[in-house]
Amino acid sequence: MTGHDWDDDADYASAVGCTWTLVVVSVLCVLLVVGVIFAVCAGFIGLRGVLAIIGG
């Protein structure tokens, strides 16, 4: 336990920075997945509409 400067916040600031980076990356991944799911669903709905128009 000797040799540690417990008043130094550099390690804490670094950990907080890494945490926020991971949060941002995670949110971007979730938004990407939701966007892909939305695009696929919209594509199926659009395809169904086009087939309904073509089919009469």
JSON list of N, CA and C in Angstrom, two decimals:
[
{"chain": "A", "resi": 1, "resn": "MET", "atom": "N", "xyz": [0.81, -1.19, 0.00]},
{"chain": "A", "resi": 1, "resn": "MET", "atom": "CA", "xyz": [0.00, 0.00, 0.00]},
{"chain": "A", "resi": 1, "resn": "MET", "atom": "C", "xyz": [0.86, 1.26, 0.00]},
{"chain": "A", "resi": 2, "resn": "THR", "atom": "N", "xyz": [2.15, 1.11, 0.16]},
{"chain": "A", "resi": 2, "resn": "THR", "atom": "CA", "xyz": [3.00, 2.29, 0.15]},
{"chain": "A", "resi": 2, "resn": "THR", "atom": "C", "xyz": [3.35, 2.63, -1.29]},
{"chain": "A", "resi": 3, "resn": "GLY", "atom": "N", "xyz": [3.63, 3.88, -1.52]},
{"chain": "A", "resi": 3, "resn": "GLY", "atom": "CA", "xyz": [4.04, 4.30, -2.85]},
{"chain": "A", "resi": 3, "resn": "GLY", "atom": "C", "xyz": [2.87, 4.75, -3.72]},
{"chain": "A", "resi": 4, "resn": "HIS", "atom": "N", "xyz": [1.65, 4.65, -3.24]},
{"chain": "A", "resi": 4, "resn": "HIS", "atom": "CA", "xyz": [0.51, 5.09, -4.02]},
{"chain": "A", "resi": 4, "resn": "HIS", "atom": "C", "xyz": [0.13, 6.51, -3.63]},
{"chain": "A", "resi": 5, "resn": "ASP", "atom": "N", "xyz": [-0.09, 7.33, -4.62]},
{"chain": "A", "resi": 5, "resn": "ASP", "atom": "CA", "xyz": [-0.56, 8.70, -4.36]},
{"chain": "A", "resi": 5, "resn": "ASP", "atom": "C", "xyz": [-2.07, 8.70, -4.55]},
{"chain": "A", "resi": 6, "resn": "TRP", "atom": "N", "xyz": [-2.81, 8.53, -3.46]},
{"chain": "A", "resi": 6, "resn": "TRP", "atom": "CA", "xyz": [-4.25, 8.39, -3.53]},
{"chain": "A", "resi": 6, "resn": "TRP", "atom": "C", "xyz": [-4.95, 9.70, -3.88]},
{"chain": "A", "resi": 7, "resn": "ASP", "atom": "N", "xyz": [-4.21, 10.81, -3.90]},
{"chain": "A", "resi": 7, "resn": "ASP", "atom": "CA", "xyz": [-4.80, 12.09, -4.29]},
{"chain": "A", "resi": 7, "resn": "ASP", "atom": "C", "xyz": [-4.70, 12.32, -5.80]},
{"chain": "A", "resi": 8, "resn": "ASP", "atom": "N", "xyz": [-4.01, 11.45, -6.48]},
{"chain": "A", "resi": 8, "resn": "ASP", "atom": "CA", "xyz": [-3.84, 11.60, -7.92]},
{"chain": "A", "resi": 8, "resn": "ASP", "atom": "C", "xyz": [-5.07, 11.05, -8.63]},
{"chain": "A", "resi": 9, "resn": "ASP", "atom": "N", "xyz": [-5.77, 11.89, -9.35]},
{"chain": "A", "resi": 9, "resn": "ASP", "atom": "CA", "xyz": [-7.00, 11.49, -10.03]},
{"chain": "A", "resi": 9, "resn": "ASP", "atom": "C", "xyz": [-6.77, 11.10, -11.48]},
{"chain": "A", "resi": 10, "resn": "ALA", "atom": "N", "xyz": [-5.52, 10.93, -11.89]},
{"chain": "A", "resi": 10, "resn": "ALA", "atom": "CA", "xyz": [-5.24, 10.62, -13.28]},
{"chain": "A", "resi": 10, "resn": "ALA", "atom": "C", "xyz": [-5.82, 9.27, -13.69]},
{"chain": "A", "resi": 11, "resn": "ASP", "atom": "N", "xyz": [-5.67, 8.26, -12.83]},
{"chain": "A", "resi": 11, "resn": "ASP", "atom": "CA", "xyz": [-6.21, 6.93, -13.15]},
{"chain": "A", "resi": 11, "resn": "ASP", "atom": "C", "xyz": [-7.74, 6.96, -13.19]},
{"chain": "A", "resi": 12, "resn": "TYR", "atom": "N", "xyz": [-8.32, 7.70, -12.27]},
{"chain": "A", "resi": 12, "resn": "TYR", "atom": "CA", "xyz": [-9.78, 7.81, -12.25]},
{"chain": "A", "resi": 12, "resn": "TYR", "atom": "C", "xyz": [-10.29, 8.52, -13.51]},
{"chain": "A", "resi": 13, "resn": "ALA", "atom": "N", "xyz": [-9.64, 9.60, -13.90]},
{"chain": "A", "resi": 13, "resn": "ALA", "atom": "CA", "xyz": [-10.04, 10.34, -15.09]},
{"chain": "A", "resi": 13, "resn": "ALA", "atom": "C", "xyz": [-9.88, 9.47, -16.33]},
{"chain": "A", "resi": 14, "resn": "SER", "atom": "N", "xyz": [-8.84, 8.68, -16.37]},
{"chain": "A", "resi": 14, "resn": "SER", "atom": "CA", "xyz": [-8.63, 7.78, -17.50]},
{"chain": "A", "resi": 14, "resn": "SER", "atom": "C", "xyz": [-9.72, 6.72, -17.56]},
{"chain": "A", "resi": 15, "resn": "ALA", "atom": "N", "xyz": [-10.08, 6.18, -16.40]},
{"chain": "A", "resi": 15, "resn": "ALA", "atom": "CA", "xyz": [-11.13, 5.16, -16.36]},
{"chain": "A", "resi": 15, "resn": "ALA", "atom": "C", "xyz": [-12.48, 5.75, -16.77]},
{"chain": "A", "resi": 16, "resn": "VAL", "atom": "N", "xyz": [-12.76, 6.97, -16.34]},
{"chain": "A", "resi": 16, "resn": "VAL", "atom": "CA", "xyz": [-14.01, 7.62, -16.73]},
{"chain": "A", "resi": 16, "resn": "VAL", "atom": "C", "xyz": [-14.03, 7.87, -18.23]},
{"chain": "A", "resi": 17, "resn": "GLY", "atom": "N", "xyz": [-12.91, 8.27, -18.79]},
{"chain": "A", "resi": 17, "resn": "GLY", "atom": "CA", "xyz": [-12.81, 8.49, -20.24]},
{"chain": "A", "resi": 17, "resn": "GLY", "atom": "C", "xyz": [-13.06, 7.20, -21.01]},
{"chain": "A", "resi": 18, "resn": "CYS", "atom": "N", "xyz": [-12.46, 6.11, -20.55]},
{"chain": "A", "resi": 18, "resn": "CYS", "atom": "CA", "xyz": [-12.67, 4.81, -21.21]},
{"chain": "A", "resi": 18, "resn": "CYS", "atom": "C", "xyz": [-14.12, 4.37, -21.09]},
{"chain": "A", "resi": 19, "resn": "THR", "atom": "N", "xyz": [-14.72, 4.62, -19.94]},
{"chain": "A", "resi": 19, "resn": "THR", "atom": "CA", "xyz": [-16.12, 4.24, -19.74]},
{"chain": "A", "resi": 19, "resn": "THR", "atom": "C", "xyz": [-17.02, 4.98, -20.70]},
{"chain": "A", "resi": 20, "resn": "TRP", "atom": "N", "xyz": [-16.82, 6.29, -20.84]},
{"chain": "A", "resi": 20, "resn": "TRP", "atom": "CA", "xyz": [-17.66, 7.07, -21.76]},
{"chain": "A", "resi": 20, "resn": "TRP", "atom": "C", "xyz": [-17.43, 6.63, -23.20]},
{"chain": "A", "resi": 21, "resn": "THR", "atom": "N", "xyz": [-16.20, 6.27, -23.54]},
{"chain": "A", "resi": 21, "resn": "THR", "atom": "CA", "xyz": [-15.94, 5.77, -24.89]},
{"chain": "A", "resi": 21, "resn": "THR", "atom": "C", "xyz": [-16.72, 4.49, -25.15]},
{"chain": "A", "resi": 22, "resn": "LEU", "atom": "N", "xyz": [-16.71, 3.58, -24.18]},
{"chain": "A", "resi": 22, "resn": "LEU", "atom": "CA", "xyz": [-17.47, 2.34, -24.34]},
{"chain": "A", "resi": 22, "resn": "LEU", "atom": "C", "xyz": [-18.97, 2.59, -24.40]},
{"chain": "A", "resi": 23, "resn": "VAL", "atom": "N", "xyz": [-19.46, 3.56, -23.63]},
{"chain": "A", "resi": 23, "resn": "VAL", "atom": "CA", "xyz": [-20.89, 3.89, -23.67]},
{"chain": "A", "resi": 23, "resn": "VAL", "atom": "C", "xyz": [-21.26, 4.42, -25.06]},
{"chain": "A", "resi": 24, "resn": "VAL", "atom": "N", "xyz": [-20.45, 5.29, -25.61]},
{"chain": "A", "resi": 24, "resn": "VAL", "atom": "CA", "xyz": [-20.74, 5.85, -26.92]},
{"chain": "A", "resi": 24, "resn": "VAL", "atom": "C", "xyz": [-20.70, 4.75, -27.99]},
{"chain": "A", "resi": 25, "resn": "VAL", "atom": "N", "xyz": [-19.71, 3.89, -27.95]},
{"chain": "A", "resi": 25, "resn": "VAL", "atom": "CA", "xyz": [-19.62, 2.79, -28.92]},
{"chain": "A", "resi": 25, "resn": "VAL", "atom": "C", "xyz": [-20.82, 1.85, -28.78]},
{"chain": "A", "resi": 26, "resn": "SER", "atom": "N", "xyz": [-21.23, 1.56, -27.56]},
{"chain": "A", "resi": 26, "resn": "SER", "atom": "CA", "xyz": [-22.38, 0.69, -27.34]},
{"chain": "A", "resi": 26, "resn": "SER", "atom": "C", "xyz": [-23.67, 1.31, -27.88]},
{"chain": "A", "resi": 27, "resn": "VAL", "atom": "N", "xyz": [-23.86, 2.60, -27.63]},
{"chain": "A", "resi": 27, "resn": "VAL", "atom": "CA", "xyz": [-25.05, 3.28, -28.13]},
{"chain": "A", "resi": 27, "resn": "VAL", "atom": "C", "xyz": [-25.06, 3.29, -29.65]},
{"chain": "A", "resi": 28, "resn": "LEU", "atom": "N", "xyz": [-23.92, 3.53, -30.27]},
{"chain": "A", "resi": 28, "resn": "LEU", "atom": "CA", "xyz": [-23.85, 3.51, -31.72]},
{"chain": "A", "resi": 28, "resn": "LEU", "atom": "C", "xyz": [-24.17, 2.13, -32.28]},
{"chain": "A", "resi": 29, "resn": "CYS", "atom": "N", "xyz": [-23.69, 1.08, -31.63]},
{"chain": "A", "resi": 29, "resn": "CYS", "atom": "CA", "xyz": [-24.00, -0.28, -32.07]},
{"chain": "A", "resi": 29, "resn": "CYS", "atom": "C", "xyz": [-25.49, -0.58, -31.96]},
{"chain": "A", "resi": 30, "resn": "VAL", "atom": "N", "xyz": [-26.10, -0.16, -30.87]},
{"chain": "A", "resi": 30, "resn": "VAL", "atom": "CA", "xyz": [-27.54, -0.38, -30.69]},
{"chain": "A", "resi": 30, "resn": "VAL", "atom": "C", "xyz": [-28.32, 0.38, -31.75]},
{"chain": "A", "resi": 31, "resn": "LEU", "atom": "N", "xyz": [-27.95, 1.63, -32.02]},
{"chain": "A", "resi": 31, "resn": "LEU", "atom": "CA", "xyz": [-28.63, 2.41, -33.05]},
{"chain": "A", "resi": 31, "resn": "LEU", "atom": "C", "xyz": [-28.45, 1.79, -34.43]},
{"chain": "A", "resi": 32, "resn": "LEU", "atom": "N", "xyz": [-27.29, 1.23, -34.69]},
{"chain": "A", "resi": 32, "resn": "LEU", "atom": "CA", "xyz": [-27.05, 0.55, -35.97]},
{"chain": "A", "resi": 32, "resn": "LEU", "atom": "C", "xyz": [-27.96, -0.66, -36.11]},
{"chain": "A", "resi": 33, "resn": "VAL", "atom": "N", "xyz": [-28.06, -1.46, -35.06]},
{"chain": "A", "resi": 33, "resn": "VAL", "atom": "CA", "xyz": [-28.92, -2.65, -35.11]},
{"chain": "A", "resi": 33, "resn": "VAL", "atom": "C", "xyz": [-30.38, -2.26, -35.28]},
{"chain": "A", "resi": 34, "resn": "VAL", "atom": "N", "xyz": [-30.82, -1.25, -34.53]},
{"chain": "A", "resi": 34, "resn": "VAL", "atom": "CA", "xyz": [-32.21, -0.79, -34.66]},
{"chain": "A", "resi": 34, "resn": "VAL", "atom": "C", "xyz": [-32.45, -0.24, -36.06]},
{"chain": "A", "resi": 35, "resn": "GLY", "atom": "N", "xyz": [-31.50, 0.48, -36.61]},
{"chain": "A", "resi": 35, "resn": "GLY", "atom": "CA", "xyz": [-31.63, 1.00, -37.97]},
{"chain": "A", "resi": 35, "resn": "GLY", "atom": "C", "xyz": [-31.73, -0.10, -39.00]},
{"chain": "A", "resi": 36, "resn": "VAL", "atom": "N", "xyz": [-30.94, -1.14, -38.85]},
{"chain": "A", "resi": 36, "resn": "VAL", "atom": "CA", "xyz": [-31.00, -2.28, -39.78]},
{"chain": "A", "resi": 36, "resn": "VAL", "atom": "C", "xyz": [-32.35, -2.97, -39.68]},
{"chain": "A", "resi": 37, "resn": "ILE", "atom": "N", "xyz": [-32.82, -3.19, -38.46]},
{"chain": "A", "resi": 37, "resn": "ILE", "atom": "CA", "xyz": [-34.13, -3.82, -38.27]},
{"chain": "A", "resi": 37, "resn": "ILE", "atom": "C", "xyz": [-35.23, -2.95, -38.89]},
{"chain": "A", "resi": 38, "resn": "PHE", "atom": "N", "xyz": [-35.17, -1.64, -38.68]},
{"chain": "A", "resi": 38, "resn": "PHE", "atom": "CA", "xyz": [-36.15, -0.74, -39.26]},
{"chain": "A", "resi": 38, "resn": "PHE", "atom": "C", "xyz": [-36.09, -0.78, -40.79]},
{"chain": "A", "resi": 39, "resn": "ALA", "atom": "N", "xyz": [-34.89, -0.79, -41.35]},
{"chain": "A", "resi": 39, "resn": "ALA", "atom": "CA", "xyz": [-34.74, -0.82, -42.80]},
{"chain": "A", "resi": 39, "resn": "ALA", "atom": "C", "xyz": [-35.30, -2.11, -43.38]},
{"chain": "A", "resi": 40, "resn": "VAL", "atom": "N", "xyz": [-35.05, -3.22, -42.70]},
{"chain": "A", "resi": 40, "resn": "VAL", "atom": "CA", "xyz": [-35.57, -4.51, -43.17]},
{"chain": "A", "resi": 40, "resn": "VAL", "atom": "C", "xyz": [-37.09, -4.52, -43.10]},
{"chain": "A", "resi": 41, "resn": "CYS", "atom": "N", "xyz": [-37.66, -4.05, -42.00]},
{"chain": "A", "resi": 41, "resn": "CYS", "atom": "CA", "xyz": [-39.12, -4.00, -41.86]},
{"chain": "A", "resi": 41, "resn": "CYS", "atom": "C", "xyz": [-39.73, -3.07, -42.89]},
{"chain": "A", "resi": 42, "resn": "ALA", "atom": "N", "xyz": [-39.14, -1.90, -43.09]},
{"chain": "A", "resi": 42, "resn": "ALA", "atom": "CA", "xyz": [-39.64, -0.96, -44.08]},
{"chain": "A", "resi": 42, "resn": "ALA", "atom": "C", "xyz": [-39.53, -1.55, -45.48]},
{"chain": "A", "resi": 43, "resn": "GLY", "atom": "N", "xyz": [-38.47, -2.29, -45.72]},
{"chain": "A", "resi": 43, "resn": "GLY", "atom": "CA", "xyz": [-38.30, -2.94, -47.03]},
{"chain": "A", "resi": 43, "resn": "GLY", "atom": "C", "xyz": [-39.38, -3.97, -47.28]},
{"chain": "A", "resi": 44, "resn": "PHE", "atom": "N", "xyz": [-39.72, -4.77, -46.28]},
{"chain": "A", "resi": 44, "resn": "PHE", "atom": "CA", "xyz": [-40.77, -5.76, -46.45]},
{"chain": "A", "resi": 44, "resn": "PHE", "atom": "C", "xyz": [-42.12, -5.09, -46.67]},
{"chain": "A", "resi": 45, "resn": "ILE", "atom": "N", "xyz": [-42.39, -4.02, -45.91]},
{"chain": "A", "resi": 45, "resn": "ILE", "atom": "CA", "xyz": [-43.66, -3.30, -46.07]},
{"chain": "A", "resi": 45, "resn": "ILE", "atom": "C", "xyz": [-43.72, -2.67, -47.47]},
{"chain": "A", "resi": 46, "resn": "GLY", "atom": "N", "xyz": [-42.62, -2.07, -47.89]},
{"chain": "A", "resi": 46, "resn": "GLY", "atom": "CA", "xyz": [-42.57, -1.47, -49.23]},
{"chain": "A", "resi": 46, "resn": "GLY", "atom": "C", "xyz": [-42.69, -2.51, -50.32]},
{"chain": "A", "resi": 47, "resn": "LEU", "atom": "N", "xyz": [-42.05, -3.64, -50.14]},
{"chain": "A", "resi": 47, "resn": "LEU", "atom": "CA", "xyz": [-42.13, -4.72, -51.14]},
{"chain": "A", "resi": 47, "resn": "LEU", "atom": "C", "xyz": [-43.54, -5.25, -51.22]},
{"chain": "A", "resi": 48, "resn": "ARG", "atom": "N", "xyz": [-44.18, -5.40, -50.07]},
{"chain": "A", "resi": 48, "resn": "ARG", "atom": "CA", "xyz": [-45.56, -5.88, -50.06]},
{"chain": "A", "resi": 48, "resn": "ARG", "atom": "C", "xyz": [-46.47, -4.89, -50.78]},
{"chain": "A", "resi": 49, "resn": "GLY", "atom": "N", "xyz": [-46.23, -3.59, -50.58]},
{"chain": "A", "resi": 49, "resn": "GLY", "atom": "CA", "xyz": [-47.03, -2.58, -51.26]},
{"chain": "A", "resi": 49, "resn": "GLY", "atom": "C", "xyz": [-46.82, -2.61, -52.77]},
{"chain": "A", "resi": 50, "resn": "VAL", "atom": "N", "xyz": [-45.57, -2.77, -53.18]},
{"chain": "A", "resi": 50, "resn": "VAL", "atom": "CA", "xyz": [-45.27, -2.83, -54.62]},
{"chain": "A", "resi": 50, "resn": "VAL", "atom": "C", "xyz": [-45.93, -4.07, -55.23]},
{"chain": "A", "resi": 51, "resn": "LEU", "atom": "N", "xyz": [-45.84, -5.20, -54.54]},
{"chain": "A", "resi": 51, "resn": "LEU", "atom": "CA", "xyz": [-46.47, -6.42, -55.06]},
{"chain": "A", "resi": 51, "resn": "LEU", "atom": "C", "xyz": [-47.99, -6.28, -55.11]},
{"chain": "A", "resi": 52, "resn": "ALA", "atom": "N", "xyz": [-48.56, -5.58, -54.17]},
{"chain": "A", "resi": 52, "resn": "ALA", "atom": "CA", "xyz": [-50.00, -5.37, -54.18]},
{"chain": "A", "resi": 52, "resn": "ALA", "atom": "C", "xyz": [-50.40, -4.49, -55.36]},
{"chain": "A", "resi": 53, "resn": "ILE", "atom": "N", "xyz": [-49.59, -3.49, -55.67]},
{"chain": "A", "resi": 53, "resn": "ILE", "atom": "CA", "xyz": [-49.88, -2.61, -56.81]},
{"chain": "A", "resi": 53, "resn": "ILE", "atom": "C", "xyz": [-49.74, -3.39, -58.13]},
{"chain": "A", "resi": 54, "resn": "ILE", "atom": "N", "xyz": [-48.68, -4.19, -58.22]},
{"chain": "A", "resi": 54, "resn": "ILE", "atom": "CA", "xyz": [-48.46, -4.96, -59.44]},
{"chain": "A", "resi": 54, "resn": "ILE", "atom": "C", "xyz": [-49.52, -6.03, -59.60]},
{"chain": "A", "resi": 55, "resn": "GLY", "atom": "N", "xyz": [-49.87, -6.68, -58.51]},
{"chain": "A", "resi": 55, "resn": "GLY", "atom": "CA", "xyz": [-50.85, -7.77, -58.57]},
{"chain": "A", "resi": 55, "resn": "GLY", "atom": "C", "xyz": [-52.27, -7.27, -58.80]},
{"chain": "A", "resi": 56, "resn": "GLY", "atom": "N", "xyz": [-52.50, -6.03, -58.59]},
{"chain": "A", "resi": 56, "resn": "GLY", "atom": "CA", "xyz": [-53.83, -5.48, -58.87]},
{"chain": "A", "resi": 56, "resn": "GLY", "atom": "C", "xyz": [-54.63, -5.33, -57.70]}
]
